[in-house]
C-alpha atoms as one frame of an Amber mdcrd trajectory, in Angstrom:
protein
  19.326  21.126 -11.402  17.220  18.046 -10.699  14.916  18.026 -13.687  14.419
  14.305 -14.054  13.546  13.928 -10.367  11.093  16.819 -10.542   9.421  15.203
 -13.532   9.157  11.955 -11.573   7.759  13.647  -8.499   5.120  15.415 -10.606
   4.177  12.511 -12.840   4.873   9.176 -11.158   1.753   8.982  -9.000  -0.457
  10.250 -11.802   0.902   7.529 -14.061   0.250   4.926 -11.366  -3.351   6.047
 -10.985  -3.931   5.990 -14.710  -2.422   2.528 -14.880  -5.086   1.156 -12.588
  -7.887   3.020 -14.325  -6.816   2.276 -17.881  -5.147  -1.104 -17.508  -6.979
  -2.589 -20.471  -5.604  -0.003 -22.897  -2.166   0.821 -21.511   0.860  -1.190
 -22.505   1.986  -2.908 -19.304   5.598  -2.176 -20.169   5.110   1.593 -20.396
   6.947   3.669 -17.782   7.340   7.359 -17.055  10.230   8.866 -18.986  13.339
   9.096 -16.866  16.984   9.589 -17.747  16.341   8.793 -21.407  16.440  10.734
 -24.637  13.400  10.881 -26.899  15.466   9.391 -29.707  14.015   6.043 -30.883
  16.256   3.094 -30.300  16.264  -0.469 -29.085  16.302  -1.066 -25.301  19.703
  -0.472 -23.740  21.683  -3.386 -22.455  22.704  -3.581 -18.790  26.260  -2.600
 -19.705  25.068   0.574 -21.412  22.881   1.608 -18.497  25.626   1.007 -15.947
  27.203   4.370 -16.792  24.056   6.186 -15.674  23.235   7.044 -12.066  20.565
   4.475 -11.173  17.046   5.693 -10.488  16.855   3.307  -7.543  19.496   2.795
  -4.855  19.293  -0.424  -2.855  19.078  -0.039   0.904  17.879   3.587   0.943
  14.514   4.339   2.522  13.734   7.124   0.064  14.150   7.290  -3.687  16.015
  10.183  -5.293  12.688  11.622  -6.471  11.337  11.793  -2.913   9.132   8.691
  -3.102   9.398   6.071  -0.368  11.270   2.902  -1.307   8.600   0.199  -1.323
  11.192  -2.597  -1.328  13.353  -1.257   1.494  12.482  -3.927   4.063  13.212
  -6.706   1.616  16.475  -5.112   0.475  17.909  -4.766   3.989  16.695  -8.222
   5.010  17.799 -10.164   1.930  20.777  -8.179   0.643  21.980  -9.418  -2.721
  19.802 -12.538  -2.336  16.687 -10.449  -2.980  16.451 -11.666  -6.573  16.298
 -15.290  -5.408  12.823 -14.782  -3.944  10.061 -14.668  -6.484   6.306 -14.982
  -6.124   6.380 -17.681  -8.808   9.139 -19.683  -7.120   8.382 -23.065  -5.561
   7.056 -22.299  -2.029   9.021 -25.114  -0.387  12.263 -23.753  -1.861  11.506
 -20.230  -0.629  10.565 -21.547   2.797  13.821 -23.460   3.080  15.797 -20.393
   2.011  14.003 -18.214   4.549  14.738 -20.715   7.314  18.419 -20.573   6.368
  18.363 -16.785   6.639  16.624 -17.000  10.024  19.424 -19.174  11.389  22.011
 -16.638  10.194  20.210 -13.675  11.757  19.793 -15.627  15.009  23.382 -14.965
  16.023  23.179 -16.444  19.554  21.253 -19.509  18.316  18.379 -19.170  20.791
  15.808 -19.621  17.993  14.617 -16.050  18.422  15.673 -12.831  16.682  16.163
  -9.779  18.891  16.260  -6.158  17.754  20.039  -6.088  18.209  20.454  -9.201
  16.073  18.210  -7.720  13.382  20.153  -4.447  13.548  23.415  -6.324  13.042
  21.914  -8.159  10.082  20.560  -4.976   8.485  23.997  -3.368   8.685  25.585
  -6.457   7.082  23.067  -6.511   4.229  23.469  -2.768   3.637  27.230  -3.226
   3.445  26.576  -6.049   0.993  24.704  -3.639  -1.275  27.613  -1.204  -0.966
  30.142  -3.826  -1.998  28.000  -4.815  -4.977  27.812  -1.168  -6.039  31.597
  -0.839  -5.793  32.061  -3.938  -7.905  29.715  -2.634 -10.589  31.396   0.767
 -10.421  34.728  -0.716 -11.474  33.159  -1.988 -14.703  31.311   1.277 -15.251
  34.443   3.354 -14.711  36.406   1.293 -17.231  33.603   1.855 -19.738  33.893
   5.649 -19.468  37.700   5.807 -19.148  38.720   4.739 -22.656  42.331   5.889
 -22.360  42.763   4.137 -19.010  44.460   7.094 -17.316  42.428   6.679 -14.117
  40.507   9.910 -14.578  37.388  10.791 -16.548  36.589  14.217 -17.925  33.045
  15.499 -18.245  33.378  15.393 -22.027  34.474  11.734 -21.951  31.454  10.867
 -19.857  29.136  12.974 -21.995  30.189  11.078 -25.114  29.539   7.694 -23.483
  26.221   8.861 -22.059  24.924  10.041 -25.417  26.198   6.870 -27.086  24.182
   4.838 -24.576  21.139   6.867 -25.651  21.551   5.838 -29.285  23.644   8.687
 -30.673  26.671   8.004 -32.856  29.677   8.001 -30.539  32.242   9.114 -33.113
  30.067  11.949 -34.387  29.322  13.188 -30.867  33.010  13.008 -29.872  34.005
  14.998 -32.955  31.377  17.670 -32.353  32.393  18.055 -28.697  36.059  18.278
 -29.708  35.232  21.066 -32.169  32.773  22.810 -29.785  29.943  22.281 -32.248
  26.247  22.368 -31.367  25.114  18.823 -30.540  21.505  19.569 -31.561  19.995
  17.542 -28.733  16.308  17.305 -27.991  15.094  19.308 -24.997  14.710  16.345
 -22.649  18.212  15.007 -23.295  19.701  18.476 -22.863  17.927  18.935 -19.518
  19.129  15.553 -18.275  22.696  16.384 -19.310  22.555  19.653 -17.368  21.359
  17.806 -14.276  24.068  15.184 -14.665  26.692  17.890 -15.095  25.682  19.521
 -11.834  25.863  16.154 -10.069  29.217  15.463 -11.744  30.824  18.592 -10.324
  29.312  17.912  -6.899  31.109  14.546  -6.903  34.446  16.218  -7.711  36.265
  16.346  -4.373  38.447  19.268  -3.365  40.710  20.452  -4.777  38.292  20.439
  -7.698  39.991  19.540 -10.966  36.857  18.765 -13.037  38.092  15.171 -13.339
  36.613  12.163 -11.542  38.714   9.255 -10.358  37.171   5.866  -9.628  36.190
   6.786  -6.072  34.609  10.067  -7.149  32.806   8.296  -9.971  31.327   5.933
  -7.373  29.975   8.994  -5.526  28.526  10.239  -8.817  26.661   6.976  -9.469
  25.942   6.159  -5.806  25.688   9.324  -3.678  24.874   7.198  -0.615  28.592
   6.282  -0.467  29.690   9.863   0.190  28.725  12.175   3.041  29.084  15.196
   0.774  26.920  13.652  -1.943  24.390  12.515   0.653  23.993  16.155   1.651
  23.605  17.092  -2.000  20.962  14.396  -2.497  19.017  15.628   0.544  19.235
  19.214  -0.707  17.767  18.165  -4.057  14.917  16.205  -2.457  14.014  19.099
  -0.163  14.133  21.469  -3.116  11.676  19.290  -5.003   9.200  18.960  -2.110
   9.616  22.338  -0.368   6.733  24.587  -1.423   7.459  27.738   0.581  11.229
  27.835   0.068  12.220  27.679   3.741  14.456  24.614   3.143  12.414  22.555
   5.590   9.518  20.173   5.098   6.161  20.300   6.819   3.841  17.313   6.899
   1.578  18.886   4.293   4.541  19.394   1.952   5.742  15.835   2.467   2.358
  14.236   1.762   1.292  16.567  -1.048   0.322  14.761  -4.215   1.134  15.596
  -7.820  -1.579  17.595  -9.512  -4.237  15.230 -10.855  -7.877  14.282 -10.630
  -9.084  11.175  -8.855 -11.807   9.750 -11.041 -12.888   6.531  -9.342 -12.940
   4.705  -6.020  -9.927   2.519  -6.825  -7.771   5.548  -7.615  -8.977   7.259
  -4.434  -7.911   4.270  -2.373  -4.428   4.385  -3.932  -4.202   8.067  -3.084
  -5.330   7.458   0.498  -2.689   4.752   0.931  -0.014   7.110  -0.421  -0.964
   9.735   2.175  -1.161   7.249   5.051   2.269   5.783   4.347   4.004   9.133
   4.002   2.254  10.580   7.074   3.354   7.615   9.188   6.952   7.796   7.937
   7.119  11.563   8.509   5.685  11.523  12.035   7.174   8.294  13.388  10.565
   8.101  11.703  11.908  11.155   9.855  10.792  13.888  12.288  13.101  12.703
  15.068  12.328  15.500  17.547   8.569  15.384  16.822   8.239  19.125  16.222
   6.237  18.762  13.005   9.136  19.978  10.847  11.760  17.935   8.994  15.067
  19.737   8.610  17.820  18.862   6.181  19.823  17.388   9.059  16.938  15.120
  10.042  16.419  14.029   6.455  20.132  13.366   6.064  20.138  11.127   9.136
  17.093   9.333   7.775  18.703   8.840   4.366  22.065   7.649   5.694  22.057
   3.874   5.051  24.929   3.212   7.489  23.369   5.014  10.450  23.333   2.420
  13.256  20.591   4.216  15.187  18.357   4.112  12.121  19.166   0.432  11.647
  18.075  -0.320  15.216  14.825   1.605  14.788  14.209  -0.213  11.537  14.903
  -3.547  13.223  12.314  -2.766  15.907   9.746  -1.753  13.275  10.337  -4.909
  11.257   9.980  -7.085  14.339   6.784  -5.295  15.385   5.131  -6.192  12.075
   5.300  -9.938  12.747   5.592 -10.079  16.546   2.264 -11.796  17.245   3.165
 -12.950  20.759   4.377  -9.439  21.679   7.699 -10.577  23.165   9.668  -8.036
  21.073  11.506 -10.849  19.276  10.820 -12.836  16.123  10.338 -16.578  16.159
  10.598 -18.726  13.061   6.862 -19.313  12.705   6.255 -15.542  12.820   8.780
 -14.695  10.143   7.457 -17.497   7.926   3.886 -16.331   8.376   4.846 -12.776
   7.381   7.217 -13.897   4.629   5.701 -11.530   2.082   6.774  -8.524   4.169
  10.352  -9.761   4.500  10.891 -11.363   1.084   8.091 -10.276  -1.236   7.095
 -13.932  -1.558   4.034 -15.290   0.206   4.546 -18.842   1.454   1.682 -21.310
   1.340   1.409 -23.741   4.278   4.258 -21.828   5.876   4.343 -23.956   9.030
   4.523 -27.312   7.276   7.600 -29.275   8.243   9.136 -26.280  10.042  10.575
 -28.356  12.842  11.942 -30.991  10.492  13.689 -28.390   8.313  14.931 -26.116
  11.098
């Protein structure tokens, strides 16, 4: 049902630990297998990968595999401008850009950002990610709707998916037409089964086993659909729930993939993993503080357009940099903590602030 996510949940942390321990012998480009066939081929182009549900969804606090989104704060603060900030970029340029963003967030122009202003901004940036996803979905839908009839069958999608994995499109289409065995490797077959289940979940009632453009958007981006959001939550709980009660305890939420910590550096990574997940569970997800996270609580947490969540997030983001404890953000504070908001650490952050502002 959710094979590729279960593989991620089991292997991702272990891979991360090994990366730190074996950096000198591991290819820095190696990644855990995910959504890919074992068939050798050249790297897929962006256009090919657009027909696949992305592993990462911008503006969601939790990944589909149950891991916390490390870039969430930057995504909801920068929106589609996130790629413009780079650690290697010229610091003065990044500082100027950040000052421009500050003036936009500061809606009432009092040179201070309140929680309400930050909430408003977060909602705008989340909507920006949504609009970008819709735009990309149009291109993706055209790619899988070769006859242009406005609907895509599972077989049409399956052909395009396998073609993007390096299989011969004409041969695959012919075999599917004749109900022949595709002779796929085990990993590809498992991924297809998971995609098929997700495909039918995205098929709105009355189910016709065809996806239109809107349903295809739900297939690629479940955060756009309340029904698919519930499905996504159900899959995450299934992956993390150890006793089958369809709820998550703290111990289940912070449990680590099976592995052995072999050195101090790896132990520190593990400790940080536990600390972050414990804090998120207790302070954010478990809204009624009863030590149990239900599917409803997780759904509220995962909903990117939940205004209450956006306000809580705004308050948390402000608290990180609020050195004078006035519950607002001033320009010098946001510049000083630029790495938290943009991923880019500014040198001499206060230089020429007043001249540029």
